[in-house]
Amino acid sequence: MAKVTIDDFQIEVPEGTTILNAARMIGGDLVPPAMCYYSSLKGSGGYCRTCLVKVEQGSAKDPRPMPKLVPSCRTAVMDGMVVRNETSPEVIEARAGVTEFLLINHPLDCPVCDQAGECKLQDLGYEHGKLDTRSEFRRRTFEPEDIGDNIKLHMNRCILCYRCVKVCEQITDGRVHGVIGRGDHAEISTYIEKAIDNDFSGNVIDVCPVGALTDRTFRFKSRVWYTKPVEAHRNCEKCCGKVRLWYQGEEILRVTARKDEFDEVAKLENGEAGWICNECRFEKKHTNDWVIDGVTHVDRQSVISANHYESKEGERFEGKQLEGASLPHGDKVDLGVGALNPNNV
Amino acid sequence: MSQKILLKNDHIPGINTLEVYRKHGGYESLKKALGMAPDAIVEEVKKSGLRGRGGAGFPTGMKWSFLAKPEGVPRYLVCNADESEPGTFKDRYLMEHIPHLLIEGMIVSSFALGANTSYIYIRGEYFYILRILEAAIDEAYAAGLLGKNILGSGFDHDCYVQIGAGAYICGEETALLESLEGKRGNPRLKPPFPAVKGLWDCPTVVNNVETIAAVVPIVEMGGDAYAGIGIGKSTGTKLISASGHINKPGVYEIELGVPVEEFIYSDEYCGGIRNGKDLKAVVAGGSSVPILPKHLILKTAAGEPRLMSYESLADGGFATGTMLGSGGFIVMDEDTSIVKNLFTFARFYHHESCGQCSPCREGTGWMERILQKILDGKGTLADIDLLWDVQSKIEGKTICPLGEAAAWPVAAAIRHFRHEFEEYVTRPEGIREVRHYYRVNGLETA
C-alpha cells in the first residue's frame, strides 16, 4: 500500500494506482478532469493534458519534487507522495492553457450539438475557460461524415482523445478507423470512407467526451435535459444488456450504457465495463423490450437533474483530511478561474 | 585545437568501401572489442565521458548501464539516423562518406550491450544513403564481420537498415521505436523508458549516429585517452553542421572547447561572415535551441569567451545562454530578419507536430498564425505578449520534447529581439528591410 496526499487529503491506495485514480478514490472536487483517460480502456490517457498535476514530493524515499507537471492519469503514486491539484496555481494555469488550446479549433456549436449537457469539454470550459477567446483565426473545418447507419462523425468537434480508437481496438473484432494526418489537421476517419460495421461499434458514442461521435437515431430529437434517464435491462446474447433508457414522455429517445460518477461506462459485478451491443443501443426502443430497474441517480450538479430529481444528501468522501487543509471538502474551489469570475473576462 | 577523430580519413578516395576502410585501420576496434569483456567496453565508454550527440547530451555510458537485462528477453540497439533537426546534417556526411564507421560502431556497441540485432532507422529523405549503408552491410556480411560467429568470437549479430517516411517526430526515440514497429510515429509516454521497455517491449538503447561512431575510437584509444580530448565534462570531438551566412558552410569536426569566435571567424572553420557583413545572431545547436544575439554568443553574460562545449553554451541558462544541441550551427548576418526566421521555424514545428497531445497540436499552429499576422503587418503589441503566453503554455506540458523545441525558439526570439517584433507591429511599412530599422534609429546592428 502507498500513502499519498492530494490537496491535503490523505489516502492509502494499492501500489501501482495512478494519481488520478487515487484522487477518484477520495472523490469530490480534487479529482482532476480527464478528457482522454478511460479506466476500462488499456493504454488510454496522457494525450489531453487536462489532468496535469504538480508532484511536490516524489516519495518518502526521494522527496524531491518532479520538475514538470505530470499527467495524473498515467503517473503511478509512490509511498509518501504529495500531490497538488486544485491548490496549485501552476496547475490551474496550465489547465486553463490546455482548455484554451482545446477550444481554439472547437466550433462551439453547443446549441445544435446533441452532446450539450453531458459534454466534458463544456464542463472543462465552464471550470477553467475564459469568457472570451484570444484566437482570431479561422478554425480548421471538416464536413460531417456518416460512419455507418447509426453513427455520425463531426470531426470539427473532435479533441483527438483516441478513446474511440482504443474502443475499436479492444472491444470490437477489428479496428477500421483511426487517426489520419498529423498535427492540428489530424482527423479521426475510416480508411477510404468505410463504415464502422461491428456489433459493438456504438460504444464509441459513449466514450466520446465531446459531440464528435453522436447517435444518428437520437440526432436533433431533443436535448438531454428534457429527457429522463431510467435504468433497465434485457437478456441479450451479445452483451450484458444493462442499459440506461432516455425517455421523453412515453417514448424512448435514446439508449446508452450505464455511466458511473466519472462519466465512464459503469463496471459490472465482475469488474468489467458494461459495454452494450448495437442491437440494444439502436434497435430496442420500446418499453416492452426492457425490464425497468428504477430511476437513474443523477448528480445534483448535472444539468440533467434540473427539475427532475431531489438533491443528493451528503457527498461521498473517503480518506483523511489533514489538519489545516486549505479546502473544505465538497465545496467548490474558487481560485479565481471559474468562468463567472469577472477577472477572466 | 584541431583534432580529427571521426573524420580523419574522410578525404581518402574509396573510404566508403570495406577494402580501403580496413586498409586504414578499419574494424581493428571490433577485433579489439571482441577480445574484451562486454562490461569492460561499457566501462571504457563511461570513462570516456562521451555524451549523446543527438541533442540532449546525456552521458552514453550511463544510458548503456541503465539497460535492463532480464533473462531470455532479447535486447536491441537502435541507431537514430533520423537526422531531421533543421540546420543539422552531420550524420548524413558521416554515413555518406564513411558508412563502415557506423557499421563498426553498431557491432562494437551491440557486443557491449549484448544485443544480437540492431537497427539503423534512417529518415525518408536520405534514400540514397539507404543504398550506401546497405552496400556497406552487404560487404560486412561477406567479410564475416556481420552474421554468425563474427571473426570467430562466437558473437552473432544482424544489422538492418529501416527507412522512415520523413517525419521530424520520428527522431524522438519512442516515436522512432513506434515507427520501427510499423505503427504511426507517435511518441510514447515515459516511463517506461526504452532501456526497460523499448522495441517490441524489449530493453532497447537508442543512440545517435555520431555517438555510435564515436564508440569506435573510444575502444581503439581507450576511454581515458578520449576523455583527455575536449574541455571539462565536454569530452572528445563533435561534428558541427555550419550553415547560414558564412563563407565556408559545411561539416566540421571540432575538439569541444573551441571558442565560438574562432569557430565563426577562423579560416579553418566557417571563415567569417559572407560578404564582409556583421554577425547578428546564431542558433547554436539546431533550430530548436534558443537563438542568441552577437554579444551573447561570442561572450557569456559574465564576459567570458563563449566556447563550443555543452557547459559553456548553456552558461547563464536560457536567459543569456543556449544549448549545444545536435550541433546545427546556423549563423545569421546583420540583414537577417529574426521575425521571418522565427516564422519559418514556427511553420516547421506546426507542420511536424504529431497531433497527439493538445498543447503542441493546437499551440504550434496558433503561434505560426500569430507570426504570419505580424509578418503581414497586421500585428499588434498585444500579439507579441500573446505569442509569449502561448509558448509558455506549451513548454513543459507535452508528452515529448517537440513542444519545447517549438516553444524555445519563440521565447528566445522575443527575449532577445523584442524590439524587432515591436518594429514589425508599430511600423509595418518600414519592415521590408531590417537594416532600415537600425539605420533610422541610429542603432548599431544587433
mmCIF file of N, CA and C in Angstrom, chain B residues 156-235:
data_model
loop_
_atom_site.group_PDB
_atom_site.id
_atom_site.type_symbol
_atom_site.label_atom_id
_atom_site.label_comp_id
_atom_site.label_asym_id
_atom_site.label_seq_id
_atom_site.Cartn_x
_atom_site.Cartn_y
_atom_site.Cartn_z
ATOM 1 N N ASP B 156 27.065 -13.468 -32.410
ATOM 2 C CA ASP B 156 26.228 -13.352 -33.610
ATOM 3 C C ASP B 156 25.588 -11.978 -33.628
ATOM 4 N N HIS B 157 25.560 -11.395 -34.797
ATOM 5 C CA HIS B 157 24.896 -10.097 -34.871
ATOM 6 C C HIS B 157 24.335 -9.834 -36.263
ATOM 7 N N ASP B 158 23.103 -9.316 -36.282
ATOM 8 C CA ASP B 158 22.489 -8.895 -37.538
ATOM 9 C C ASP B 158 22.155 -7.427 -37.452
ATOM 10 N N CYS B 159 22.441 -6.718 -38.528
ATOM 11 C CA CYS B 159 22.164 -5.287 -38.549
ATOM 12 C C CYS B 159 21.257 -4.980 -39.742
ATOM 13 N N TYR B 160 20.180 -4.253 -39.494
ATOM 14 C CA TYR B 160 19.229 -3.919 -40.558
ATOM 15 C C TYR B 160 19.088 -2.413 -40.682
ATOM 16 N N VAL B 161 18.810 -1.973 -41.887
ATOM 17 C CA VAL B 161 18.517 -0.554 -42.084
ATOM 18 C C VAL B 161 17.029 -0.425 -42.364
ATOM 19 N N GLN B 162 16.371 0.448 -41.627
ATOM 20 C CA GLN B 162 14.952 0.693 -41.875
ATOM 21 C C GLN B 162 14.780 2.151 -42.248
ATOM 22 N N ILE B 163 14.024 2.404 -43.286
ATOM 23 C CA ILE B 163 13.843 3.790 -43.707
ATOM 24 C C ILE B 163 12.514 4.317 -43.206
ATOM 25 N N GLY B 164 12.529 5.541 -42.695
ATOM 26 C CA GLY B 164 11.300 6.178 -42.233
ATOM 27 C C GLY B 164 10.596 6.836 -43.389
ATOM 28 N N ALA B 165 9.524 7.574 -43.076
ATOM 29 C CA ALA B 165 8.769 8.215 -44.148
ATOM 30 C C ALA B 165 8.947 9.725 -44.125
ATOM 31 N N GLY B 166 9.942 10.196 -43.395
ATOM 32 C CA GLY B 166 10.231 11.629 -43.447
ATOM 33 C C GLY B 166 9.471 12.465 -42.458
ATOM 34 N N ALA B 167 9.292 11.970 -41.237
ATOM 35 C CA ALA B 167 8.634 12.777 -40.209
ATOM 36 C C ALA B 167 9.651 13.196 -39.162
ATOM 37 N N TYR B 168 9.646 14.481 -38.845
ATOM 38 C CA TYR B 168 10.560 15.003 -37.827
ATOM 39 C C TYR B 168 10.361 14.289 -36.503
ATOM 40 N N ILE B 169 9.101 14.013 -36.172
ATOM 41 C CA ILE B 169 8.786 13.447 -34.859
ATOM 42 C C ILE B 169 9.435 12.083 -34.678
ATOM 43 N N CYS B 170 9.709 11.383 -35.773
ATOM 44 C CA CYS B 170 10.309 10.050 -35.638
ATOM 45 C C CYS B 170 11.769 10.117 -35.213
ATOM 46 N N GLY B 171 12.312 11.307 -35.039
ATOM 47 C CA GLY B 171 13.634 11.431 -34.436
ATOM 48 C C GLY B 171 13.559 11.378 -32.927
ATOM 49 N N GLU B 172 12.347 11.516 -32.376
ATOM 50 C CA GLU B 172 12.160 11.338 -30.935
ATOM 51 C C GLU B 172 12.213 9.838 -30.683
ATOM 52 N N GLU B 173 12.982 9.410 -29.669
ATOM 53 C CA GLU B 173 13.324 7.984 -29.625
ATOM 54 C C GLU B 173 12.124 7.048 -29.523
ATOM 55 N N THR B 174 11.098 7.424 -28.757
ATOM 56 C CA THR B 174 9.978 6.482 -28.633
ATOM 57 C C THR B 174 9.090 6.507 -29.878
ATOM 58 N N ALA B 175 8.991 7.667 -30.531
ATOM 59 C CA ALA B 175 8.245 7.714 -31.794
ATOM 60 C C ALA B 175 8.985 6.902 -32.847
ATOM 61 N N LEU B 176 10.311 6.972 -32.787
ATOM 62 C CA LEU B 176 11.134 6.184 -33.709
ATOM 63 C C LEU B 176 10.855 4.695 -33.522
ATOM 64 N N LEU B 177 10.761 4.274 -32.254
ATOM 65 C CA LEU B 177 10.510 2.848 -31.993
ATOM 66 C C LEU B 177 9.129 2.448 -32.505
ATOM 67 N N GLU B 178 8.135 3.320 -32.282
ATOM 68 C CA GLU B 178 6.791 3.025 -32.796
ATOM 69 C C GLU B 178 6.842 2.857 -34.308
ATOM 70 N N SER B 179 7.520 3.790 -34.967
ATOM 71 C CA SER B 179 7.605 3.753 -36.419
ATOM 72 C C SER B 179 8.347 2.500 -36.880
ATOM 73 N N LEU B 180 9.391 2.157 -36.152
ATOM 74 C CA LEU B 180 10.169 0.968 -36.483
ATOM 75 C C LEU B 180 9.306 -0.287 -36.346
ATOM 76 N N GLU B 181 8.366 -0.252 -35.405
ATOM 77 C CA GLU B 181 7.465 -1.396 -35.229
ATOM 78 C C GLU B 181 6.369 -1.410 -36.285
ATOM 79 N N GLY B 182 6.345 -0.394 -37.127
ATOM 80 C CA GLY B 182 5.359 -0.356 -38.194
ATOM 81 C C GLY B 182 4.098 0.397 -37.845
ATOM 82 N N LYS B 183 4.131 1.128 -36.741
ATOM 83 C CA LYS B 183 2.940 1.877 -36.342
ATOM 84 C C LYS B 183 3.093 3.341 -36.696
ATOM 85 N N ARG B 184 2.061 4.090 -36.373
ATOM 86 C CA ARG B 184 2.100 5.535 -36.534
ATOM 87 C C ARG B 184 3.156 6.101 -35.585
ATOM 88 N N GLY B 185 3.968 7.018 -36.082
ATOM 89 C CA GLY B 185 5.076 7.525 -35.271
ATOM 90 C C GLY B 185 4.656 8.510 -34.213
ATOM 91 N N ASN B 186 3.959 8.036 -33.195
ATOM 92 C CA ASN B 186 3.588 8.888 -32.065
ATOM 93 C C ASN B 186 4.503 8.591 -30.891
ATOM 94 N N PRO B 187 5.014 9.616 -30.227
ATOM 95 C CA PRO B 187 5.857 9.342 -29.054
ATOM 96 C C PRO B 187 5.071 8.600 -27.980
ATOM 97 N N ARG B 188 5.786 7.772 -27.216
ATOM 98 C CA ARG B 188 5.147 7.064 -26.109
ATOM 99 C C ARG B 188 5.301 7.892 -24.846
ATOM 100 N N LEU B 189 4.416 7.592 -23.898
ATOM 101 C CA LEU B 189 4.568 8.240 -22.605
ATOM 102 C C LEU B 189 5.688 7.546 -21.845
ATOM 103 N N LYS B 190 6.506 8.373 -21.188
ATOM 104 C CA LYS B 190 7.592 7.821 -20.395
ATOM 105 C C LYS B 190 7.375 8.195 -18.942
ATOM 106 N N PRO B 191 7.714 7.361 -17.971
ATOM 107 C CA PRO B 191 8.173 5.985 -18.087
ATOM 108 C C PRO B 191 7.075 5.052 -18.610
ATOM 109 N N PRO B 192 7.392 3.822 -19.018
ATOM 110 C CA PRO B 192 8.709 3.170 -19.012
ATOM 111 C C PRO B 192 9.637 3.713 -20.103
ATOM 112 N N PHE B 193 10.905 3.800 -19.783
ATOM 113 C CA PHE B 193 11.887 4.260 -20.743
ATOM 114 C C PHE B 193 12.308 3.101 -21.649
ATOM 115 N N PRO B 194 12.850 3.412 -22.843
ATOM 116 C CA PRO B 194 13.241 2.339 -23.766
ATOM 117 C C PRO B 194 14.241 1.363 -23.153
ATOM 118 N N ALA B 195 15.057 1.834 -22.207
ATOM 119 C CA ALA B 195 16.037 0.933 -21.596
ATOM 120 C C ALA B 195 15.342 -0.226 -20.878
ATOM 121 N N VAL B 196 14.078 -0.041 -20.510
ATOM 122 C CA VAL B 196 13.322 -1.106 -19.854
ATOM 123 C C VAL B 196 12.336 -1.742 -20.847
ATOM 124 N N LYS B 197 11.581 -0.910 -21.527
ATOM 125 C CA LYS B 197 10.583 -1.387 -22.478
ATOM 126 C C LYS B 197 10.729 -0.559 -23.743
ATOM 127 N N GLY B 198 11.417 -1.112 -24.706
ATOM 128 C CA GLY B 198 11.658 -0.343 -25.920
ATOM 129 C C GLY B 198 11.026 -0.998 -27.120
ATOM 130 N N LEU B 199 11.883 -1.407 -28.051
ATOM 131 C CA LEU B 199 11.395 -2.020 -29.275
ATOM 132 C C LEU B 199 10.713 -3.349 -28.960
ATOM 133 N N TRP B 200 9.495 -3.532 -29.397
ATOM 134 C CA TRP B 200 8.687 -4.726 -29.118
ATOM 135 C C TRP B 200 8.719 -5.085 -27.631
ATOM 136 N N ASP B 201 8.642 -4.029 -26.811
ATOM 137 C CA ASP B 201 8.631 -4.171 -25.345
ATOM 138 C C ASP B 201 9.893 -4.813 -24.776
ATOM 139 N N CYS B 202 10.971 -4.822 -25.532
ATOM 140 C CA CYS B 202 12.228 -5.369 -25.029
ATOM 141 C C CYS B 202 13.183 -4.224 -24.690
ATOM 142 N N PRO B 203 14.137 -4.469 -23.806
ATOM 143 C CA PRO B 203 15.090 -3.410 -23.464
ATOM 144 C C PRO B 203 15.846 -2.938 -24.703
ATOM 145 N N THR B 204 15.935 -1.644 -24.876
ATOM 146 C CA THR B 204 16.497 -1.087 -26.100
ATOM 147 C C THR B 204 17.336 0.149 -25.775
ATOM 148 N N VAL B 205 18.452 0.260 -26.477
ATOM 149 C CA VAL B 205 19.232 1.501 -26.392
ATOM 150 C C VAL B 205 19.091 2.214 -27.728
ATOM 151 N N VAL B 206 18.756 3.501 -27.672
ATOM 152 C CA VAL B 206 18.681 4.299 -28.893
ATOM 153 C C VAL B 206 19.783 5.348 -28.830
ATOM 154 N N ASN B 207 20.670 5.340 -29.812
ATOM 155 C CA ASN B 207 21.769 6.309 -29.856
ATOM 156 C C ASN B 207 21.857 6.968 -31.217
ATOM 157 N N ASN B 208 22.407 8.162 -31.211
ATOM 158 C CA ASN B 208 22.624 8.906 -32.439
ATOM 159 C C ASN B 208 23.771 8.292 -33.253
ATOM 160 N N VAL B 209 23.769 8.561 -34.558
ATOM 161 C CA VAL B 209 24.812 8.051 -35.455
ATOM 162 C C VAL B 209 26.204 8.430 -34.954
ATOM 163 N N GLU B 210 26.373 9.701 -34.625
ATOM 164 C CA GLU B 210 27.686 10.189 -34.236
ATOM 165 C C GLU B 210 28.140 9.552 -32.922
ATOM 166 N N THR B 211 27.190 9.337 -32.004
ATOM 167 C CA THR B 211 27.523 8.702 -30.727
ATOM 168 C C THR B 211 28.056 7.295 -30.973
ATOM 169 N N ILE B 212 27.350 6.544 -31.818
ATOM 170 C CA ILE B 212 27.756 5.161 -32.079
ATOM 171 C C ILE B 212 29.090 5.126 -32.799
ATOM 172 N N ALA B 213 29.276 6.070 -33.728
ATOM 173 C CA ALA B 213 30.552 6.122 -34.443
ATOM 174 C C ALA B 213 31.690 6.436 -33.481
ATOM 175 N N ALA B 214 31.415 7.272 -32.468
ATOM 176 C CA ALA B 214 32.473 7.676 -31.536
ATOM 177 C C ALA B 214 32.923 6.529 -30.641
ATOM 178 N N VAL B 215 32.088 5.474 -30.545
ATOM 179 C CA VAL B 215 32.480 4.324 -29.725
ATOM 180 C C VAL B 215 33.713 3.641 -30.331
ATOM 181 N N VAL B 216 33.829 3.698 -31.666
ATOM 182 C CA VAL B 216 34.957 3.036 -32.344
ATOM 183 C C VAL B 216 36.297 3.615 -31.882
ATOM 184 N N PRO B 217 36.534 4.923 -31.991
ATOM 185 C CA PRO B 217 37.804 5.451 -31.484
ATOM 186 C C PRO B 217 37.974 5.306 -29.977
ATOM 187 N N ILE B 218 36.858 5.284 -29.233
ATOM 188 C CA ILE B 218 36.985 5.123 -27.782
ATOM 189 C C ILE B 218 37.569 3.758 -27.454
ATOM 190 N N VAL B 219 37.064 2.719 -28.134
ATOM 191 C CA VAL B 219 37.612 1.374 -27.899
ATOM 192 C C VAL B 219 39.059 1.315 -28.368
ATOM 193 N N GLU B 220 39.323 1.999 -29.472
ATOM 194 C CA GLU B 220 40.671 1.960 -30.045
ATOM 195 C C GLU B 220 41.694 2.613 -29.115
ATOM 196 N N MET B 221 41.366 3.850 -28.641
ATOM 197 C CA MET B 221 42.367 4.592 -27.865
ATOM 198 C C MET B 221 42.164 4.459 -26.358
ATOM 199 N N GLY B 222 41.052 3.904 -25.940
ATOM 200 C CA GLY B 222 40.776 3.797 -24.507
ATOM 201 C C GLY B 222 40.002 4.997 -24.011
ATOM 202 N N GLY B 223 39.160 4.746 -23.012
ATOM 203 C CA GLY B 223 38.284 5.799 -22.500
ATOM 204 C C GLY B 223 39.043 6.978 -21.928
ATOM 205 N N ASP B 224 40.135 6.708 -21.224
ATOM 206 C CA ASP B 224 40.866 7.804 -20.578
ATOM 207 C C ASP B 224 41.480 8.742 -21.610
ATOM 208 N N ALA B 225 42.029 8.150 -22.675
ATOM 209 C CA ALA B 225 42.646 8.983 -23.708
ATOM 210 C C ALA B 225 41.598 9.868 -24.375
ATOM 211 N N TYR B 226 40.394 9.290 -24.622
ATOM 212 C CA TYR B 226 39.330 10.075 -25.250
ATOM 213 C C TYR B 226 38.898 11.198 -24.319
ATOM 214 N N ALA B 227 38.829 10.894 -23.010
ATOM 215 C CA ALA B 227 38.402 11.909 -22.046
ATOM 216 C C ALA B 227 39.408 13.053 -21.968
ATOM 217 N N GLY B 228 40.649 12.782 -22.397
ATOM 218 C CA GLY B 228 41.671 13.829 -22.377
ATOM 219 C C GLY B 228 41.455 14.867 -23.456
ATOM 220 N N ILE B 229 40.659 14.526 -24.469
ATOM 221 C CA ILE B 229 40.351 15.472 -25.535
ATOM 222 C C ILE B 229 39.153 16.307 -25.085
ATOM 223 N N GLY B 230 39.099 17.538 -25.502
ATOM 224 C CA GLY B 230 37.949 18.364 -25.149
ATOM 225 C C GLY B 230 38.191 19.152 -23.889
ATOM 226 N N ILE B 231 37.119 19.622 -23.295
ATOM 227 C CA ILE B 231 37.254 20.516 -22.151
ATOM 228 C C ILE B 231 36.234 20.119 -21.087
ATOM 229 N N GLY B 232 36.708 19.947 -19.854
ATOM 230 C CA GLY B 232 35.835 19.630 -18.731
ATOM 231 C C GLY B 232 34.997 18.397 -18.993
ATOM 232 N N LYS B 233 33.674 18.538 -18.780
ATOM 233 C CA LYS B 233 32.777 17.399 -18.979
ATOM 234 C C LYS B 233 32.378 17.227 -20.440
ATOM 235 N N SER B 234 32.798 18.163 -21.274
ATOM 236 C CA SER B 234 32.546 18.011 -22.711
ATOM 237 C C SER B 234 33.772 17.379 -23.324
ATOM 238 N N THR B 235 33.767 16.037 -23.353
ATOM 239 C CA THR B 235 34.966 15.363 -23.832
ATOM 240 C C THR B 235 34.832 15.007 -25.302
#
